[in-house]
Coordinates of C-alpha atoms and ligand atoms in Angstrom, one line a residue:
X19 CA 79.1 150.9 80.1
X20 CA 79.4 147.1 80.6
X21 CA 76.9 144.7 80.9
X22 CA 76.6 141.1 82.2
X23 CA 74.1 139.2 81.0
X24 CA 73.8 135.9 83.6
X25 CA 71.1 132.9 84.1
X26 CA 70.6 129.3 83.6
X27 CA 71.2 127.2 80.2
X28 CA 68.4 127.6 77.7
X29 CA 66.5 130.6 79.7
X30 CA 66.8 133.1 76.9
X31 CA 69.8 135.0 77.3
X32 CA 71.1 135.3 74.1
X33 CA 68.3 136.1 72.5
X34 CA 67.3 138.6 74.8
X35 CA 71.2 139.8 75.0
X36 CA 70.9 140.4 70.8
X37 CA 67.5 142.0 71.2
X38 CA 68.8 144.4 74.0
X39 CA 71.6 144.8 72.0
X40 CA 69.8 146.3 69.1
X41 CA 67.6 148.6 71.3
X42 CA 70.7 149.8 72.7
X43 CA 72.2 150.6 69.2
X44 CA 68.4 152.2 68.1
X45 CA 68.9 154.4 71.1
X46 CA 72.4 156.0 69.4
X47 CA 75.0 153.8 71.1
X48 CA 77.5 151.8 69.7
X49 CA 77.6 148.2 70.7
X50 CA 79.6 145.5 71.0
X51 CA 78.0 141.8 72.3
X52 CA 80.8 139.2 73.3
X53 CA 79.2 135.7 73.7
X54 CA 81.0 133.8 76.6
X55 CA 79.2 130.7 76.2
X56 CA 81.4 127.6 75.2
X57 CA 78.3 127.3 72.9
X58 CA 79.2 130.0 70.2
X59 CA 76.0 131.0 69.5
X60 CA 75.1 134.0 71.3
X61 CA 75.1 136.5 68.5
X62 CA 73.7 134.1 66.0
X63 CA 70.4 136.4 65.8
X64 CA 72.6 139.3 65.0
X65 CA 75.1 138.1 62.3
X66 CA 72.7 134.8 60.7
X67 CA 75.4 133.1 61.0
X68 CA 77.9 131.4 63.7
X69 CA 81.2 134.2 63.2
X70 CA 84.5 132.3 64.0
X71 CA 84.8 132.5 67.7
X72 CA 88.6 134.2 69.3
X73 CA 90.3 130.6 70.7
X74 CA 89.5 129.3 66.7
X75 CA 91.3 132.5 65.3
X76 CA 93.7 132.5 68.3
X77 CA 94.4 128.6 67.5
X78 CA 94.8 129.5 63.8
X79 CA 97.7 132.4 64.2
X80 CA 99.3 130.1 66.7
X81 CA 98.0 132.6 69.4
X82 CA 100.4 135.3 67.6
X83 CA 98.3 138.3 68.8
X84 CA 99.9 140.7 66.7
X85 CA 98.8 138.8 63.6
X86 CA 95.1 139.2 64.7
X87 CA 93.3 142.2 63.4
X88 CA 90.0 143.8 64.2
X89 CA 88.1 142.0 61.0
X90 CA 89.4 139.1 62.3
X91 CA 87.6 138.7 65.4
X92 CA 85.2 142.0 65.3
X93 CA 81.7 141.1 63.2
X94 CA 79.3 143.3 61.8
X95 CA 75.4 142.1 63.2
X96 CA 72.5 143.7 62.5
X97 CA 71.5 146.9 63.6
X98 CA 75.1 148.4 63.7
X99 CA 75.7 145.8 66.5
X100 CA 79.6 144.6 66.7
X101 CA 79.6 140.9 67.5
X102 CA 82.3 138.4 69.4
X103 CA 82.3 134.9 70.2
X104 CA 85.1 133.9 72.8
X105 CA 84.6 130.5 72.0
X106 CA 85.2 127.5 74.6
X107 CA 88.4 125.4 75.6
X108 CA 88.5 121.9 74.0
X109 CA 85.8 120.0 75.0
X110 CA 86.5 118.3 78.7
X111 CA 89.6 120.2 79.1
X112 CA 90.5 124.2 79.6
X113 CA 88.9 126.7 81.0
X114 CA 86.0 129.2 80.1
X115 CA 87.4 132.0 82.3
X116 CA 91.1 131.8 80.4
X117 CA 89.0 131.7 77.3
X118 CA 86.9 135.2 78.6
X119 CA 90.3 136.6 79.7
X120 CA 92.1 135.7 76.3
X121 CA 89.6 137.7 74.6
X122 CA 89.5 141.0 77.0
X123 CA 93.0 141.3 76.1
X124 CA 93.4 140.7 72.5
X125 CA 89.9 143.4 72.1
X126 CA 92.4 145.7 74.1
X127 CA 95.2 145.0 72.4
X128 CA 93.4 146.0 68.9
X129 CA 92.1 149.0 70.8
X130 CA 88.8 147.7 70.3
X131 CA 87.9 147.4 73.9
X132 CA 87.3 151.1 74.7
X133 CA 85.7 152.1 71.5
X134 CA 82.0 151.5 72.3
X135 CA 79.7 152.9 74.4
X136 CA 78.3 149.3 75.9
X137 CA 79.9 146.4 75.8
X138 CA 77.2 143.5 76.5
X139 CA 79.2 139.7 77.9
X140 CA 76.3 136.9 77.2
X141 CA 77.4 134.0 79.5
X142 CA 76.2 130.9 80.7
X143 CA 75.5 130.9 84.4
X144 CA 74.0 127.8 85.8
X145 CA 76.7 127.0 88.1
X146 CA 78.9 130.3 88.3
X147 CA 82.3 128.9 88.8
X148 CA 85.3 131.2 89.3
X149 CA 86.0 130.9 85.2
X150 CA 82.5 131.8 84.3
X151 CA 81.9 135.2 86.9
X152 CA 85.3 136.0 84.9
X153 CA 82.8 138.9 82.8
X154 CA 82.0 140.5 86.8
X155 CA 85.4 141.4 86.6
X156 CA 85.0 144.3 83.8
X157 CA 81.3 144.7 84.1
X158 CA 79.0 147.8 85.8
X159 CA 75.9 146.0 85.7
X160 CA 74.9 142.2 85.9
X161 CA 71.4 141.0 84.8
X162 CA 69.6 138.0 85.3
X163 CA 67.2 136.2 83.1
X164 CA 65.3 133.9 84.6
X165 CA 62.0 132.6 84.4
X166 CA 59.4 131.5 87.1
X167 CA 60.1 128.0 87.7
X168 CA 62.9 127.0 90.4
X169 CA 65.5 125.8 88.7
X170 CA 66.1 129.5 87.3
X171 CA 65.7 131.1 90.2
X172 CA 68.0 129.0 92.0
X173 CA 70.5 129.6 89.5
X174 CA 69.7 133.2 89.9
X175 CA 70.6 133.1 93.3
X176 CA 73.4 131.5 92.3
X177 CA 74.6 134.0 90.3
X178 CA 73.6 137.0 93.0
X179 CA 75.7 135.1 95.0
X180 CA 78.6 136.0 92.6
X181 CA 77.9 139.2 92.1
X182 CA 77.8 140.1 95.5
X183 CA 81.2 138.8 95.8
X184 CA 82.7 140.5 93.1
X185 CA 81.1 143.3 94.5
X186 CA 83.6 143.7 97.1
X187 CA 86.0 144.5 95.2
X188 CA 84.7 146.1 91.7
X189 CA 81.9 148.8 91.8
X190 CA 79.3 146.3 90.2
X191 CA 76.0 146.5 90.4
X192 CA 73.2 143.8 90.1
X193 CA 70.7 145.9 87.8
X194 CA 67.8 142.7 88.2
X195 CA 66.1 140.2 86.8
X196 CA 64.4 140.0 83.8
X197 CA 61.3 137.3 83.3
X198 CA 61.5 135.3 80.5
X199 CA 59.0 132.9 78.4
X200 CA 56.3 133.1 81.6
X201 CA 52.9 134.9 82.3
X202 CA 52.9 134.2 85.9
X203 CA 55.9 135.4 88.3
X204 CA 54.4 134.5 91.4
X205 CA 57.4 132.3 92.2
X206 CA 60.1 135.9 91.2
X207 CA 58.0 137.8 93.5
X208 CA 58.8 135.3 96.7
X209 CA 62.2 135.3 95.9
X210 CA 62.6 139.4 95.7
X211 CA 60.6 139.1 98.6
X212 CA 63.5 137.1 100.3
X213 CA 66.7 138.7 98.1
X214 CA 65.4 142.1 97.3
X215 CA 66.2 143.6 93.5
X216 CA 64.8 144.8 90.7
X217 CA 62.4 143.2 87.9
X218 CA 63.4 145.0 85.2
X219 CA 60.8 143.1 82.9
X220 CA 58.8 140.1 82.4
X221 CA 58.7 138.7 79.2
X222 CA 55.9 136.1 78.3
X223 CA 56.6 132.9 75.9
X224 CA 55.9 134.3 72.0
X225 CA 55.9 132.2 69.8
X226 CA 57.7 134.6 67.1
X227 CA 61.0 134.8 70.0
X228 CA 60.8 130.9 69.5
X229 CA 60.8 131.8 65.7
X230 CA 63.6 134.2 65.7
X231 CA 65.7 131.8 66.9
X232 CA 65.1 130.0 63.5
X233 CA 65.2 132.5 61.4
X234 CA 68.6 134.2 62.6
X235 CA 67.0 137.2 63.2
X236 CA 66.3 139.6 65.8
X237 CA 62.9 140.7 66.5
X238 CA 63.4 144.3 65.4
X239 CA 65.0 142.8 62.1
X240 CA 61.5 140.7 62.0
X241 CA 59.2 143.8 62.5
X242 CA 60.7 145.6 59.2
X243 CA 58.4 143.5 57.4
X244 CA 55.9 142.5 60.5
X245 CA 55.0 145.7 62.2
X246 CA 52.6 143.6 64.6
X247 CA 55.8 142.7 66.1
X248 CA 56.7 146.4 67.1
X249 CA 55.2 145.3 70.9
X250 CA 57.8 143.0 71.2
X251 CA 60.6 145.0 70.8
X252 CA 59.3 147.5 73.3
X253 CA 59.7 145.1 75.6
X254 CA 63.6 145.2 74.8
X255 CA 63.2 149.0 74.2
X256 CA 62.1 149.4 77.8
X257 CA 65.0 147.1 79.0
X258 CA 67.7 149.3 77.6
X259 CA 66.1 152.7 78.5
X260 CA 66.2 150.8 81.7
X261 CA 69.9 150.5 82.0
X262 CA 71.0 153.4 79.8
X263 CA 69.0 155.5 83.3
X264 CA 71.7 154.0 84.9
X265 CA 69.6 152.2 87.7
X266 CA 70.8 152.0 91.4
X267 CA 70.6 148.0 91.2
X268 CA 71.5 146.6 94.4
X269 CA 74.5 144.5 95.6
X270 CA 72.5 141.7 96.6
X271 CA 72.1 139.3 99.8
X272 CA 71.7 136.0 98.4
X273 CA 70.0 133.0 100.2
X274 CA 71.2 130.0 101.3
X275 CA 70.5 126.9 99.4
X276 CA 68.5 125.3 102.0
X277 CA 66.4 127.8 102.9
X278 CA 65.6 129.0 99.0
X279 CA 64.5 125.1 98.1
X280 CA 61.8 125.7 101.1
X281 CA 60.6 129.5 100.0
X282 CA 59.9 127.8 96.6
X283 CA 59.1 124.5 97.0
X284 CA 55.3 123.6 97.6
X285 CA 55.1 121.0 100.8
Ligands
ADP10 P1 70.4 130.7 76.4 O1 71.3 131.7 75.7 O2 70.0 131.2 77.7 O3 71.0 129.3 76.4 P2 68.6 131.1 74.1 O4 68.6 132.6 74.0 O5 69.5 130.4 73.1 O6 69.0 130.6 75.6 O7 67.1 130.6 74.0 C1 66.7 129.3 74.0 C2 65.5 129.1 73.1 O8 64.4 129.8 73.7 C3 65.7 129.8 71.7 O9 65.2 128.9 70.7 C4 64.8 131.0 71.8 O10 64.3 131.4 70.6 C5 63.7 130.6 72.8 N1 63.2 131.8 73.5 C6 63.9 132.7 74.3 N2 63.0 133.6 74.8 C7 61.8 133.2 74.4 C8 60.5 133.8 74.6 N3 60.3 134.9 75.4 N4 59.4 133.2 74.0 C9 59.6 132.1 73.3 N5 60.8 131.5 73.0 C10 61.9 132.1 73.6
MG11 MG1 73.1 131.4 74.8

């Protein structure tokens, strides 16, 4: 199965793509995250480190694919999780969709593409140009994370304007949104109301997520030696039973522009 993880800069997605990640991999599946942010950082929770991305390895071998091995590009993270960073064109110039296609084919040229059971893309969606809904091409399910504030959701709707697109041609499926760092989701539920889909879960802010960050770790590495933290990885434990159910999701009607800055502004 392949998974999409979409929604704004900053929301939360790589964090909660590495936590996902692992409760995927506790649930008996192998795993294998590939961060599509320009950024590099995506599985930084995972390894503790930022692992060489594909364009820096690509670069290196003079883009001599059969020079590239698995250990090359392929790191171990915790938890059993496999870890990639595409990496980003040079700054100002290039493209991040060439970059997400480079690396779908050197993983299939080292036969590494069809050896896992999921296959999670992290990648940056605040304005989903044609380069960056590149991961819809090879993905089941897209998710969202978003949190309750408008910016979010109108990236959100951004990015379910993408999927539905893709849609048309790929049998993807937009499994929902997931809350992130808010109590309150009064602002989600008008916008379901409007562009109907799942909430998979709503995560509040914790301080120890903020703190994870820091520490290069994910929160189930975190709860070996802090069980209080076993309720936060339920949260991600319930997100992956989630998706390994294989939800319906929807293919969804976005809004327009105009009429979303009305639903969720306040005058
Ligand atoms: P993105 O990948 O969307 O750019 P990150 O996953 O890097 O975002 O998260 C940005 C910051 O927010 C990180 O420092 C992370 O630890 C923090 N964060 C994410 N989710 C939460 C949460 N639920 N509570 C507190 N901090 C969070
Ligand atoms: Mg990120």
């Amino acid at each position: 199965m392949r998974l999409a993880v979409y929604g704004k800069g900053g929301i939360g997605k790589s964090t909660t793509s590495c936590n996902i990640s692992v409760a995927l991999a506790r649930r008996g599946k192998k795993v294998l995250q590939i961060g599509c942010d320009p950024k590099h950082d995506s599985t930084f929770t995972l390894t503790g480190y930022l692992i060489p991305t594909i364009i820096d390895t690509l670069q290196e071998k003079d883009f001599h694919y059969e020079d590239i091995w698995p250990e090359d590009v392929i790191y171990k993270g915790y938890g059993g999780v496999d870890c990639v960073e595409a990496g980003g064109p040079p700054a100002g110039a290039g493209c991040g969709g060439y970059v997400v296609g480079e690396t779908v084919k050197l993983l299939k040229e080292l036969n590494a593409f069809d050896e896992y059971d999921v296959i999670l893309f992290d990648v940056l969606g605040d304005v989903v140009c044609g380069g960056f809904a590149a991961p819809l091409n090879y993905a089941d399910y897209a998710l969202i994370v978003t949190d309750n504030g408008f910016d979010a959701l109108f990236a959100a709707n951004r990015i379910a304007a993408s999927v539905r697109e893709k849609a048309r041609t790929h049998p993807l499926r937009l499994a929902g949104l997931i809350g992130n760092r808010t109590s309150k989701r009064d602002l989600i539920d008008k916008y379901i109301e409007t562009v109907p889909m799942p909430v998979l879960e709503v995560l509040p802010l914790i301080e120890d997520i903020r703190v994870s960050r820091v520490k290069g770790k994910t929160l189930f590495e975190m709860a070996e030696t802090e069980a209080v933290l076993n309720y936060v990885c339920d949260y991600y434990l319930n997100i992956a039973d989630q998706i390994l159910a294989l939800p319906e999701g929807v293919v969804p009607k976005d809004a327009a522009d105009r009429d979303l800055f009305a639903l969720l502004s306040d005058f």
